[in-house]
CSV table of N, CA and C in Angstrom, one decimal:
chain,number,residue,atom,x,y,z
A,54,UNK,N,-84.8,-22.9,-81.7
A,54,UNK,CA,-83.9,-22.3,-80.8
A,54,UNK,C,-84.6,-20.9,-80.4
A,55,UNK,N,-84.4,-20.6,-79.1
A,55,UNK,CA,-85.0,-19.4,-78.6
A,55,UNK,C,-84.3,-18.1,-79.3
A,56,UNK,N,-85.1,-17.1,-79.4
A,56,UNK,CA,-84.5,-15.9,-80.0
A,56,UNK,C,-84.6,-14.7,-79.1
A,57,UNK,N,-85.3,-14.8,-77.9
A,57,UNK,CA,-85.4,-13.7,-77.0
A,57,UNK,C,-85.3,-14.1,-75.6
A,58,UNK,N,-84.2,-13.9,-75.0
A,58,UNK,CA,-84.0,-14.3,-73.6
A,58,UNK,C,-84.6,-13.3,-72.6
A,59,UNK,N,-85.1,-12.2,-73.1
A,59,UNK,CA,-85.8,-11.2,-72.2
A,59,UNK,C,-87.3,-11.3,-72.2
A,60,UNK,N,-87.9,-12.1,-73.1
A,60,UNK,CA,-89.3,-12.1,-73.2
A,60,UNK,C,-89.8,-13.5,-73.6
A,61,UNK,N,-90.6,-14.1,-72.8
A,61,UNK,CA,-91.2,-15.4,-73.2
A,61,UNK,C,-92.4,-15.7,-72.3
A,62,UNK,N,-93.2,-16.7,-72.7
A,62,UNK,CA,-94.3,-17.2,-71.8
A,62,UNK,C,-94.3,-18.7,-71.8
A,63,UNK,N,-94.4,-19.3,-70.6
A,63,UNK,CA,-94.7,-20.7,-70.4
A,63,UNK,C,-96.1,-20.9,-69.9
A,64,UNK,N,-96.8,-21.8,-70.5
A,64,UNK,CA,-98.1,-22.2,-70.0
A,64,UNK,C,-98.1,-23.7,-69.9
A,65,UNK,N,-98.7,-24.1,-68.8
A,65,UNK,CA,-98.9,-25.6,-68.6
A,65,UNK,C,-100.0,-25.9,-67.6
A,66,UNK,N,-100.4,-27.1,-67.6
A,66,UNK,CA,-101.4,-27.6,-66.6
A,66,UNK,C,-100.7,-28.6,-65.8
A,67,UNK,N,-100.8,-28.4,-64.4
A,67,UNK,CA,-100.1,-29.3,-63.5
A,67,UNK,C,-101.1,-29.9,-62.5
A,68,UNK,N,-100.8,-31.1,-62.1
A,68,UNK,CA,-101.5,-31.8,-61.1
A,68,UNK,C,-100.5,-32.5,-60.2
A,69,UNK,N,-100.4,-32.1,-58.9
A,69,UNK,CA,-99.4,-32.6,-58.0
A,69,UNK,C,-100.0,-33.8,-57.3
A,70,UNK,N,-99.2,-34.9,-57.4
A,70,UNK,CA,-99.7,-36.2,-56.7
A,70,UNK,C,-99.3,-36.2,-55.2
A,71,UNK,N,-98.1,-35.8,-54.9
A,71,UNK,CA,-97.6,-35.8,-53.6
A,71,UNK,C,-97.0,-34.4,-53.3
A,72,UNK,N,-97.5,-33.7,-52.3
A,72,UNK,CA,-96.9,-32.4,-52.0
A,72,UNK,C,-95.9,-32.5,-50.8
A,73,UNK,N,-95.5,-33.7,-50.5
A,73,UNK,CA,-94.6,-33.9,-49.4
A,73,UNK,C,-93.2,-33.5,-49.8
A,74,UNK,N,-92.9,-33.6,-51.1
A,74,UNK,CA,-91.5,-33.3,-51.5
A,74,UNK,C,-91.3,-31.8,-51.3
A,75,UNK,N,-90.1,-31.4,-50.9
A,75,UNK,CA,-89.8,-30.0,-50.6
A,75,UNK,C,-90.0,-29.2,-51.9
A,76,UNK,N,-89.4,-29.6,-53.0
A,76,UNK,CA,-89.4,-28.9,-54.2
A,76,UNK,C,-89.9,-29.9,-55.3
A,77,UNK,N,-90.9,-29.5,-56.1
A,77,UNK,CA,-91.3,-30.3,-57.2
A,77,UNK,C,-91.2,-29.3,-58.4
A,78,UNK,N,-90.2,-29.6,-59.3
A,78,UNK,CA,-89.9,-28.7,-60.4
A,78,UNK,C,-90.9,-28.8,-61.5
A,79,UNK,N,-91.4,-27.7,-61.9
A,79,UNK,CA,-92.2,-27.6,-63.1
A,79,UNK,C,-91.3,-27.5,-64.4
A,80,UNK,N,-90.4,-26.5,-64.3
A,80,UNK,CA,-89.4,-26.4,-65.4
A,80,UNK,C,-88.2,-25.7,-64.8
A,81,UNK,N,-87.0,-25.9,-65.5
A,81,UNK,CA,-85.8,-25.3,-65.0
A,81,UNK,C,-84.7,-25.3,-66.1
A,82,UNK,N,-83.7,-24.6,-65.8
A,82,UNK,CA,-82.5,-24.7,-66.6
A,82,UNK,C,-81.5,-25.6,-65.8
A,83,UNK,N,-80.5,-26.1,-66.4
A,83,UNK,CA,-79.7,-27.2,-65.7
A,83,UNK,C,-78.5,-26.6,-65.0
A,84,UNK,N,-78.4,-25.3,-64.8
A,84,UNK,CA,-77.2,-24.8,-64.2
A,84,UNK,C,-77.0,-25.2,-62.7
A,85,UNK,N,-76.9,-24.2,-61.9
A,85,UNK,CA,-76.8,-24.5,-60.5
A,85,UNK,C,-76.0,-23.3,-59.9
A,86,UNK,N,-76.1,-23.1,-58.7
A,86,UNK,CA,-75.5,-21.9,-58.1
A,86,UNK,C,-75.7,-20.7,-58.9
A,87,UNK,N,-75.9,-19.8,-59.0
A,87,UNK,CA,-76.1,-18.6,-59.8
A,87,UNK,C,-76.2,-18.8,-61.3
A,88,UNK,N,-76.6,-20.0,-61.8
A,88,UNK,CA,-76.7,-20.3,-63.2
A,88,UNK,C,-78.0,-21.0,-63.5
A,89,UNK,N,-79.1,-20.8,-62.7
A,89,UNK,CA,-80.3,-21.6,-62.9
A,89,UNK,C,-81.5,-20.8,-62.8
A,90,UNK,N,-82.5,-21.0,-63.6
A,90,UNK,CA,-83.8,-20.5,-63.5
A,90,UNK,C,-84.7,-21.7,-63.1
A,91,UNK,N,-85.6,-21.6,-62.2
A,91,UNK,CA,-86.3,-22.8,-61.7
A,91,UNK,C,-87.7,-22.3,-61.2
A,92,UNK,N,-88.7,-23.1,-61.6
A,92,UNK,CA,-90.1,-22.8,-61.2
A,92,UNK,C,-90.6,-24.1,-60.5
A,93,UNK,N,-91.0,-24.0,-59.2
A,93,UNK,CA,-91.3,-25.2,-58.4
A,93,UNK,C,-92.6,-25.0,-57.6
A,94,UNK,N,-93.3,-26.1,-57.4
A,94,UNK,CA,-94.2,-26.2,-56.3
A,94,UNK,C,-93.4,-26.5,-55.1
A,95,UNK,N,-93.5,-25.7,-54.1
A,95,UNK,CA,-92.6,-25.6,-52.9
A,95,UNK,C,-93.3,-25.9,-51.6
A,96,UNK,N,-92.8,-26.8,-50.8
A,96,UNK,CA,-93.5,-27.0,-49.5
A,96,UNK,C,-92.5,-26.7,-48.4
A,97,UNK,N,-93.0,-26.0,-47.5
A,97,UNK,CA,-92.2,-25.7,-46.3
A,97,UNK,C,-93.2,-25.5,-45.1
A,98,UNK,N,-92.9,-26.1,-44.0
A,98,UNK,CA,-93.8,-26.0,-42.8
A,98,UNK,C,-95.2,-26.5,-43.1
A,99,UNK,N,-95.3,-27.5,-44.0
A,99,UNK,CA,-96.7,-28.0,-44.3
A,99,UNK,C,-97.5,-27.2,-45.2
A,100,UNK,N,-96.9,-26.1,-45.7
A,100,UNK,CA,-97.7,-25.2,-46.6
A,100,UNK,C,-97.1,-25.4,-48.0
A,101,UNK,N,-97.9,-25.6,-49.0
A,101,UNK,CA,-97.5,-25.8,-50.4
A,101,UNK,C,-97.8,-24.6,-51.2
A,102,UNK,N,-96.8,-23.9,-51.8
A,102,UNK,CA,-97.0,-22.7,-52.6
A,102,UNK,C,-96.2,-22.8,-53.9
A,103,UNK,N,-96.1,-21.7,-54.6
A,103,UNK,CA,-95.4,-21.6,-55.8
A,103,UNK,C,-94.2,-20.8,-55.6
A,104,UNK,N,-93.0,-21.2,-56.1
A,104,UNK,CA,-91.8,-20.5,-56.0
A,104,UNK,C,-91.0,-20.4,-57.3
A,105,UNK,N,-90.6,-19.2,-57.6
A,105,UNK,CA,-89.8,-19.0,-58.9
A,105,UNK,C,-88.5,-18.4,-58.5
A,106,UNK,N,-87.4,-18.9,-59.0
A,106,UNK,CA,-86.1,-18.4,-58.7
A,106,UNK,C,-85.4,-18.2,-60.1
A,107,UNK,N,-84.7,-17.0,-60.2
A,107,UNK,CA,-83.9,-16.8,-61.4
A,107,UNK,C,-82.6,-16.2,-61.0
A,108,UNK,N,-81.5,-16.7,-61.6
A,108,UNK,CA,-80.2,-16.4,-61.1
A,108,UNK,C,-79.4,-15.8,-62.2
A,109,UNK,N,-78.8,-14.7,-62.0
A,109,UNK,CA,-77.9,-14.1,-63.0
A,109,UNK,C,-76.7,-13.5,-62.2
A,110,UNK,N,-75.6,-14.1,-62.4
A,110,UNK,CA,-74.4,-13.6,-61.6
A,110,UNK,C,-74.1,-12.2,-61.8
A,111,UNK,N,-74.6,-11.5,-62.9
A,111,UNK,CA,-74.3,-10.1,-63.2
A,111,UNK,C,-75.3,-9.2,-62.5
A,112,UNK,N,-76.4,-9.8,-62.0
A,112,UNK,CA,-77.5,-9.0,-61.4
A,112,UNK,C,-77.2,-8.7,-59.9
A,113,UNK,N,-78.1,-7.9,-59.4
A,113,UNK,CA,-77.9,-7.5,-58.0
A,113,UNK,C,-79.3,-7.6,-57.3
A,114,UNK,N,-79.5,-8.5,-56.4
A,114,UNK,CA,-78.7,-9.6,-56.0
A,114,UNK,C,-78.6,-10.6,-57.1
A,115,UNK,N,-77.6,-11.5,-57.1
A,115,UNK,CA,-77.4,-12.5,-58.2
A,115,UNK,C,-78.6,-13.4,-58.2
A,116,UNK,N,-79.1,-13.9,-57.1
A,116,UNK,CA,-80.2,-14.8,-57.0
A,116,UNK,C,-81.5,-14.0,-56.6
A,117,UNK,N,-82.5,-14.1,-57.4
A,117,UNK,CA,-83.8,-13.4,-57.1
A,117,UNK,C,-84.9,-14.4,-57.1
A,118,UNK,N,-85.9,-14.2,-56.3
A,118,UNK,CA,-87.0,-15.1,-56.3
A,118,UNK,C,-88.3,-14.5,-55.9
A,119,UNK,N,-89.3,-15.2,-56.2
A,119,UNK,CA,-90.7,-14.9,-55.7
A,119,UNK,C,-91.3,-16.2,-55.1
A,120,UNK,N,-92.0,-16.0,-54.0
A,120,UNK,CA,-92.8,-17.1,-53.5
A,120,UNK,C,-94.2,-16.6,-53.2
A,121,UNK,N,-95.1,-17.4,-53.6
A,121,UNK,CA,-96.5,-16.9,-53.5
A,121,UNK,C,-97.1,-17.1,-52.1
A,122,UNK,N,-98.1,-16.4,-51.8
A,122,UNK,CA,-99.0,-16.7,-50.6
A,122,UNK,C,-100.0,-17.8,-51.0
A,123,UNK,N,-100.3,-17.9,-52.3
A,123,UNK,CA,-101.3,-18.8,-52.8
A,123,UNK,C,-100.9,-20.2,-52.4
A,124,UNK,N,-101.8,-21.0,-51.8
A,124,UNK,CA,-101.5,-22.4,-51.4
A,124,UNK,C,-102.2,-23.3,-52.3
A,125,UNK,N,-101.6,-24.5,-52.5
A,125,UNK,CA,-102.1,-25.5,-53.3
A,125,UNK,C,-102.5,-26.7,-52.4
A,126,UNK,N,-103.8,-26.8,-52.1
A,126,UNK,CA,-104.2,-27.8,-51.1
A,126,UNK,C,-104.9,-29.0,-51.7
A,127,UNK,N,-105.3,-28.9,-52.9
A,127,UNK,CA,-106.2,-30.0,-53.5
A,127,UNK,C,-105.3,-30.9,-54.4
A,128,UNK,N,-105.0,-32.1,-53.9
A,128,UNK,CA,-104.2,-33.0,-54.7
A,128,UNK,C,-104.9,-33.6,-55.9
A,129,UNK,N,-106.2,-33.4,-56.0
A,129,UNK,CA,-107.0,-33.9,-57.1
A,129,UNK,C,-107.2,-32.9,-58.2
A,130,UNK,N,-106.8,-31.7,-58.0
A,130,UNK,CA,-107.0,-30.6,-58.9
A,130,UNK,C,-105.9,-30.4,-60.0
A,131,UNK,N,-106.4,-30.0,-61.1
A,131,UNK,CA,-105.5,-29.5,-62.2
A,131,UNK,C,-105.4,-28.0,-62.1
A,132,UNK,N,-104.2,-27.5,-62.1
A,132,UNK,CA,-104.0,-26.0,-62.1
A,132,UNK,C,-103.4,-25.6,-63.4
A,133,UNK,N,-104.0,-24.5,-64.0
A,133,UNK,CA,-103.4,-24.0,-65.2
A,133,UNK,C,-102.4,-22.8,-64.7
A,134,UNK,N,-101.2,-22.9,-65.1
A,134,UNK,CA,-100.2,-21.9,-64.7
A,134,UNK,C,-99.6,-21.2,-65.9
A,135,UNK,N,-99.5,-19.9,-65.9
A,135,UNK,CA,-98.9,-19.1,-67.0
A,135,UNK,C,-97.8,-18.3,-66.3
A,136,UNK,N,-96.6,-18.4,-66.9
A,136,UNK,CA,-95.5,-17.6,-66.4
A,136,UNK,C,-95.0,-16.7,-67.6
A,137,UNK,N,-95.4,-15.4,-67.4
A,137,UNK,CA,-95.2,-14.5,-68.5
A,137,UNK,C,-94.0,-13.5,-68.1
A,138,UNK,N,-92.9,-13.6,-68.8
A,138,UNK,CA,-91.7,-12.9,-68.5
A,138,UNK,C,-91.4,-11.8,-69.6
A,139,UNK,N,-91.1,-10.6,-69.2
A,139,UNK,CA,-90.7,-9.6,-70.1
A,139,UNK,C,-89.9,-8.5,-69.4
A,140,UNK,N,-88.6,-8.6,-69.4
A,140,UNK,CA,-87.7,-7.7,-68.7
A,140,UNK,C,-87.6,-6.4,-69.4
A,141,UNK,N,-88.2,-6.2,-70.5
A,141,UNK,CA,-88.2,-4.9,-71.2
A,141,UNK,C,-89.3,-4.0,-70.8
A,142,UNK,N,-90.2,-4.5,-69.9
A,142,UNK,CA,-91.3,-3.6,-69.4
A,142,UNK,C,-90.7,-2.5,-68.5
A,143,UNK,N,-91.2,-1.3,-68.6
A,143,UNK,CA,-90.7,-0.2,-67.8
A,143,UNK,C,-91.1,-0.3,-66.3
A,144,UNK,N,-92.3,-0.9,-66.1
A,144,UNK,CA,-92.7,-1.1,-64.7
A,144,UNK,C,-92.2,-2.4,-64.2
A,145,UNK,N,-91.5,-2.3,-63.1
A,145,UNK,CA,-90.8,-3.6,-62.5
A,145,UNK,C,-91.8,-4.7,-62.3
A,146,UNK,N,-92.9,-4.4,-61.7
A,146,UNK,CA,-93.9,-5.4,-61.4
A,146,UNK,C,-94.5,-6.1,-62.6
A,147,UNK,N,-94.4,-5.5,-63.8
A,147,UNK,CA,-94.9,-6.1,-65.0
A,147,UNK,C,-93.9,-7.0,-65.7
A,148,UNK,N,-92.7,-7.1,-65.2
A,148,UNK,CA,-91.7,-7.9,-65.9
A,148,UNK,C,-91.9,-9.4,-65.7
A,149,UNK,N,-92.6,-9.8,-64.7
A,149,UNK,CA,-93.0,-11.2,-64.4
A,149,UNK,C,-94.4,-11.2,-63.9
A,150,UNK,N,-95.3,-11.8,-64.7
A,150,UNK,CA,-96.7,-12.0,-64.3
A,150,UNK,C,-96.9,-13.5,-64.3
A,151,UNK,N,-97.5,-13.9,-63.2
A,151,UNK,CA,-97.8,-15.3,-63.0
A,151,UNK,C,-99.3,-15.4,-62.8
A,152,UNK,N,-99.9,-16.4,-63.5
A,152,UNK,CA,-101.4,-16.6,-63.4
A,152,UNK,C,-101.6,-18.1,-63.0
A,153,UNK,N,-102.6,-18.3,-62.1
A,153,UNK,CA,-103.0,-19.7,-61.8
A,153,UNK,C,-104.5,-19.7,-62.0
A,154,UNK,N,-105.0,-20.6,-62.9
A,154,UNK,CA,-106.4,-20.7,-63.2
A,154,UNK,C,-107.0,-19.3,-63.6
A,155,UNK,N,-106.3,-18.6,-64.4
A,155,UNK,CA,-106.7,-17.3,-65.0
A,155,UNK,C,-106.7,-16.2,-64.0
A,156,UNK,N,-106.1,-16.3,-62.8
A,156,UNK,CA,-106.0,-15.3,-61.8
A,156,UNK,C,-104.6,-14.9,-61.6
A,157,UNK,N,-104.3,-13.5,-61.7
A,157,UNK,CA,-103.0,-13.0,-61.5
A,157,UNK,C,-102.6,-13.3,-60.0
A,158,UNK,N,-101.4,-13.9,-59.9
A,158,UNK,CA,-100.9,-14.2,-58.5
A,158,UNK,C,-100.3,-12.9,-58.0
A,159,UNK,N,-100.8,-12.4,-56.9
A,159,UNK,CA,-100.3,-11.2,-56.2
A,159,UNK,C,-100.9,-11.2,-54.8
A,160,UNK,N,-100.3,-10.7,-53.8
A,160,UNK,CA,-98.9,-10.2,-53.8
A,160,UNK,C,-97.9,-11.4,-53.6
A,161,UNK,N,-96.6,-11.1,-53.6
A,161,UNK,CA,-95.6,-12.0,-53.4
A,161,UNK,C,-95.0,-11.9,-52.0
A,162,UNK,N,-94.3,-12.8,-51.5
A,162,UNK,CA,-93.8,-12.9,-50.1
A,162,UNK,C,-92.6,-11.9,-49.9
A,163,UNK,N,-92.8,-10.7,-49.9
A,163,UNK,CA,-91.8,-9.7,-49.6
A,163,UNK,C,-91.3,-9.8,-48.2
A,164,UNK,N,-92.2,-10.3,-47.3
A,164,UNK,CA,-91.8,-10.4,-45.9
A,164,UNK,C,-90.6,-11.4,-45.6
A,165,UNK,N,-90.4,-12.2,-46.6
A,165,UNK,CA,-89.2,-13.2,-46.4
A,165,UNK,C,-88.2,-12.9,-47.5
A,166,UNK,N,-88.3,-11.8,-48.2
A,166,UNK,CA,-87.3,-11.5,-49.2
A,166,UNK,C,-87.5,-12.2,-50.5
A,167,UNK,N,-88.7,-12.7,-50.7
A,167,UNK,CA,-89.0,-13.4,-52.0
A,167,UNK,C,-90.1,-12.8,-52.7
A,168,UNK,N,-90.0,-11.5,-52.9
A,168,UNK,CA,-91.0,-10.7,-53.7
A,168,UNK,C,-90.4,-9.9,-54.7
A,169,UNK,N,-89.2,-10.3,-55.2
A,169,UNK,CA,-88.4,-9.4,-56.0
A,169,UNK,C,-88.9,-9.4,-57.5
A,170,UNK,N,-88.6,-8.3,-58.2
A,170,UNK,CA,-88.9,-8.2,-59.6
A,170,UNK,C,-87.6,-8.4,-60.4
A,171,UNK,N,-87.8,-8.9,-61.6
A,171,UNK,CA,-86.6,-9.0,-62.5
A,171,UNK,C,-86.0,-7.6,-62.8
A,172,UNK,N,-84.7,-7.6,-63.0
A,172,UNK,CA,-84.0,-6.3,-63.4
A,172,UNK,C,-84.5,-5.9,-64.8
A,173,UNK,N,-84.4,-4.6,-65.1
A,173,UNK,CA,-84.6,-4.1,-66.5
A,173,UNK,C,-83.7,-4.8,-67.4
A,174,UNK,N,-84.2,-5.3,-68.5
A,174,UNK,CA,-83.5,-6.0,-69.6
A,174,UNK,C,-82.7,-7.2,-69.1
A,175,UNK,N,-83.1,-7.8,-68.1
A,175,UNK,CA,-82.5,-9.0,-67.6
A,175,UNK,C,-82.7,-10.2,-68.6
A,176,UNK,N,-81.7,-11.0,-68.9
A,176,UNK,CA,-81.8,-12.1,-69.8
A,176,UNK,C,-82.0,-13.3,-68.9
A,177,UNK,N,-83.2,-14.0,-69.1
A,177,UNK,CA,-83.5,-15.2,-68.4
A,177,UNK,C,-82.9,-16.4,-69.0
A,178,UNK,N,-82.4,-17.3,-68.2
A,178,UNK,CA,-81.7,-18.5,-68.7
A,178,UNK,C,-82.7,-19.4,-69.5
A,179,UNK,N,-83.9,-19.5,-69.0
A,179,UNK,CA,-84.8,-20.5,-69.7
A,179,UNK,C,-84.9,-20.3,-71.2
A,180,UNK,N,-85.0,-19.1,-71.6
A,180,UNK,CA,-85.3,-18.8,-73.0
A,180,UNK,C,-84.0,-18.3,-73.7
A,181,UNK,N,-82.9,-18.5,-73.1
A,181,UNK,CA,-81.6,-18.0,-73.7
A,181,UNK,C,-81.0,-19.1,-74.5
A,182,UNK,N,-80.3,-18.8,-75.5
A,182,UNK,CA,-79.6,-19.7,-76.4
A,182,UNK,C,-78.5,-20.5,-75.7
A,183,UNK,N,-78.4,-21.8,-75.9
A,183,UNK,CA,-77.4,-22.6,-75.4
A,183,UNK,C,-77.6,-23.1,-74.0
A,184,UNK,N,-78.8,-22.9,-73.4
A,184,UNK,CA,-79.1,-23.4,-72.1
A,184,UNK,C,-79.7,-24.8,-72.2
A,185,UNK,N,-79.4,-25.6,-71.2
A,185,UNK,CA,-80.1,-26.9,-71.1
A,185,UNK,C,-81.4,-26.7,-70.3
A,186,UNK,N,-82.5,-27.0,-70.9
A,186,UNK,CA,-83.8,-26.7,-70.3
A,186,UNK,C,-84.5,-28.1,-70.0
A,187,UNK,N,-85.2,-28.1,-68.9
A,187,UNK,CA,-85.8,-29.4,-68.5
A,187,UNK,C,-87.2,-29.1,-68.0
A,188,UNK,N,-88.1,-30.0,-68.3
A,188,UNK,CA,-89.5,-29.9,-67.9
A,188,UNK,C,-89.7,-31.0,-66.8
A,189,UNK,N,-90.2,-30.7,-65.7
A,189,UNK,CA,-90.5,-31.7,-64.6
A,189,UNK,C,-89.2,-32.2,-63.9
A,190,UNK,N,-88.1,-31.5,-64.0
A,190,UNK,CA,-86.9,-31.9,-63.4
A,190,UNK,C,-85.9,-30.7,-63.2
A,191,UNK,N,-85.2,-30.8,-62.2
A,191,UNK,CA,-84.1,-29.9,-62.0
A,191,UNK,C,-82.8,-30.7,-61.8
A,192,UNK,N,-81.7,-30.0,-61.7
A,192,UNK,CA,-80.4,-30.8,-61.6
A,192,UNK,C,-80.4,-31.5,-60.3
A,193,UNK,N,-81.1,-31.1,-59.3
A,193,UNK,CA,-81.1,-31.8,-58.0
A,193,UNK,C,-82.1,-33.0,-58.1
A,194,UNK,N,-81.7,-34.2,-57.8
A,194,UNK,CA,-82.6,-35.4,-57.9
A,194,UNK,C,-83.8,-35.3,-57.0
A,195,UNK,N,-83.7,-34.5,-56.0
A,195,UNK,CA,-84.8,-34.4,-55.0
A,195,UNK,C,-85.9,-33.5,-55.4
A,196,UNK,N,-85.8,-32.8,-56.6
A,196,UNK,CA,-86.9,-31.9,-57.0
A,196,UNK,C,-87.5,-32.3,-58.3
A,197,UNK,N,-87.6,-33.6,-58.6
A,197,UNK,CA,-88.4,-34.0,-59.7
A,197,UNK,C,-89.8,-33.9,-59.4
A,198,UNK,N,-90.6,-33.7,-60.5
A,198,UNK,CA,-92.0,-33.4,-60.3
A,198,UNK,C,-92.8,-34.8,-60.1
A,199,UNK,N,-93.5,-34.9,-59.1
A,199,UNK,CA,-94.3,-36.1,-58.8
A,199,UNK,C,-95.8,-35.7,-59.1
A,200,UNK,N,-96.2,-35.9,-60.3
A,200,UNK,CA,-97.5,-35.6,-60.7
A,200,UNK,C,-97.6,-35.6,-62.2
A,201,UNK,N,-98.5,-34.7,-62.7
A,201,UNK,CA,-98.7,-34.7,-64.2
A,201,UNK,C,-98.5,-33.2,-64.7
A,202,UNK,N,-97.9,-33.1,-65.8
A,202,UNK,CA,-97.7,-31.8,-66.5
A,202,UNK,C,-98.3,-32.1,-67.9
A,203,UNK,N,-99.2,-31.2,-68.3
A,203,UNK,CA,-99.8,-31.4,-69.7
A,203,UNK,C,-99.9,-30.0,-70.3
A,204,UNK,N,-100.1,-30.1,-71.7
A,204,UNK,CA,-100.3,-28.8,-72.5
A,204,UNK,C,-99.1,-27.8,-72.2
A,205,UNK,N,-97.9,-28.3,-72.2
A,205,UNK,CA,-96.8,-27.4,-71.9
A,205,UNK,C,-96.4,-26.6,-73.2
A,206,UNK,N,-96.5,-25.3,-73.1
A,206,UNK,CA,-96.2,-24.4,-74.2
A,206,UNK,C,-95.1,-23.4,-73.8
A,207,UNK,N,-94.1,-23.3,-74.6
A,207,UNK,CA,-93.1,-22.2,-74.4
A,207,UNK,C,-93.2,-21.3,-75.7
A,208,UNK,N,-93.6,-20.0,-75.4
A,208,UNK,CA,-93.8,-19.1,-76.5
A,208,UNK,C,-92.7,-18.1,-76.4
A,209,UNK,N,-91.8,-18.0,-77.4
A,209,UNK,CA,-90.6,-17.2,-77.5
A,209,UNK,C,-91.0,-15.8,-78.0
A,210,UNK,N,-90.5,-14.8,-77.2
A,210,UNK,CA,-90.6,-13.4,-77.7
A,210,UNK,C,-92.0,-12.7,-77.4
A,211,UNK,N,-92.8,-13.3,-76.6
A,211,UNK,CA,-94.1,-12.7,-76.3
A,211,UNK,C,-94.5,-12.9,-74.8
A,212,UNK,N,-95.1,-11.9,-74.2
A,212,UNK,CA,-95.6,-12.0,-72.8
A,212,UNK,C,-97.1,-12.1,-73.0
A,213,UNK,N,-97.6,-13.3,-72.8
A,213,UNK,CA,-99.0,-13.5,-73.1
A,213,UNK,C,-99.8,-13.6,-71.8
A,214,UNK,N,-101.2,-13.7,-71.9
A,214,UNK,CA,-102.1,-13.8,-70.8
A,214,UNK,C,-102.7,-15.2,-70.9
A,215,UNK,N,-103.4,-15.7,-69.8
A,215,UNK,CA,-104.0,-17.0,-69.9
A,215,UNK,C,-105.0,-17.2,-71.0
A,216,UNK,N,-105.6,-16.1,-71.5
A,216,UNK,CA,-106.6,-16.3,-72.6
A,216,UNK,C,-106.0,-16.8,-73.8
A,217,UNK,N,-104.7,-16.8,-74.0
A,217,UNK,CA,-104.1,-17.4,-75.2
A,217,UNK,C,-104.1,-19.0,-75.1
A,218,UNK,N,-104.3,-19.5,-73.9
A,218,UNK,CA,-104.2,-20.9,-73.6
A,218,UNK,C,-105.5,-21.6,-73.1
A,219,UNK,N,-106.4,-20.8,-72.5
A,219,UNK,CA,-107.5,-21.4,-71.8
A,219,UNK,C,-108.7,-20.5,-72.0
A,220,UNK,N,-109.9,-21.0,-71.6
A,220,UNK,CA,-111.2,-20.3,-71.6
A,220,UNK,C,-112.1,-20.8,-70.6
A,221,UNK,N,-113.1,-20.0,-70.3
A,221,UNK,CA,-114.1,-20.4,-69.3
A,221,UNK,C,-115.1,-21.4,-70.0
A,222,UNK,N,-115.4,-22.4,-69.2
A,222,UNK,CA,-116.3,-23.4,-69.7
A,222,UNK,C,-117.8,-23.1,-69.5
A,223,UNK,N,-118.7,-23.9,-69.8
A,223,UNK,CA,-120.1,-23.7,-69.6
A,223,UNK,C,-120.4,-23.4,-68.1
A,224,UNK,N,-119.7,-24.0,-67.2
A,224,UNK,CA,-120.0,-23.8,-65.8
A,224,UNK,C,-119.1,-22.8,-65.1
A,225,UNK,N,-118.3,-22.1,-65.9
A,225,UNK,CA,-117.4,-21.1,-65.3
A,225,UNK,C,-116.0,-21.7,-65.0
A,226,UNK,N,-115.8,-23.0,-65.2
A,226,UNK,CA,-114.5,-23.6,-64.9
A,226,UNK,C,-113.5,-23.1,-66.0
A,227,UNK,N,-112.2,-23.1,-65.6
A,227,UNK,CA,-111.2,-22.7,-66.5
A,227,UNK,C,-110.7,-24.0,-67.2
A,228,UNK,N,-110.7,-24.0,-68.5
A,228,UNK,CA,-110.3,-25.2,-69.3
A,228,UNK,C,-109.4,-24.9,-70.4
A,229,UNK,N,-108.6,-25.8,-70.9
A,229,UNK,CA,-107.7,-25.6,-72.0
A,229,UNK,C,-108.4,-25.4,-73.3
A,230,UNK,N,-107.7,-24.6,-74.2
A,230,UNK,CA,-108.3,-24.5,-75.5
A,230,UNK,C,-107.1,-24.7,-76.5
A,231,UNK,N,-107.4,-25.0,-77.8
A,231,UNK,CA,-106.4,-25.2,-78.8
A,231,UNK,C,-105.6,-23.9,-78.9
A,232,UNK,N,-104.3,-24.1,-78.9
A,232,UNK,CA,-103.3,-23.0,-79.0
A,232,UNK,C,-103.0,-22.9,-80.5
A,233,UNK,N,-103.3,-21.7,-81.1
A,233,UNK,CA,-103.0,-21.5,-82.5
A,233,UNK,C,-102.4,-20.2,-82.7
A,234,UNK,N,-101.8,-20.0,-83.8
A,234,UNK,CA,-101.2,-18.7,-84.3
A,234,UNK,C,-100.0,-18.2,-83.5
A,235,UNK,N,-99.4,-19.1,-82.7
A,235,UNK,CA,-98.1,-18.7,-82.0
A,235,UNK,C,-97.0,-18.9,-82.9
A,236,UNK,N,-96.0,-18.1,-82.8
A,236,UNK,CA,-94.8,-18.2,-83.6
A,236,UNK,C,-93.6,-18.7,-82.7
């Protein structure tokens, strides 16, 4: 059972088979309307990006999200994704760090209102006690993941970097490594 709804890290490797779906969920809570955290590969206007939404009816605004400029164009590629959440951080931009293949994703789409930071001490639903959490699926049937998800790790109470889950290979490629010593 999770012990810290303010701080956690999810690491996974994903390979998208079809990017035609509007939303392909990597992980989510099962709520809905202001009760759901969701991380998706998101396609709109023929562009496939990463989108994170977290909803807290007590927050302002209740629904907050980030959408990346980073595009995912290669259907044959595996992508290592790390979502490092820590709402106890004093600097707002440090409360959510997202990495793809060991690169910090920045900037976020503030031009469309999807570049928000988590509130200070916000409790995220994914790592909160009593939430129904799903990998590869959201409550909407249209946002199931069409592809592969491997090496899925949820680390409670720590905001980690990609080096906890991967390493550079002989040719400079980013590859998984054995995850050890996590509590």
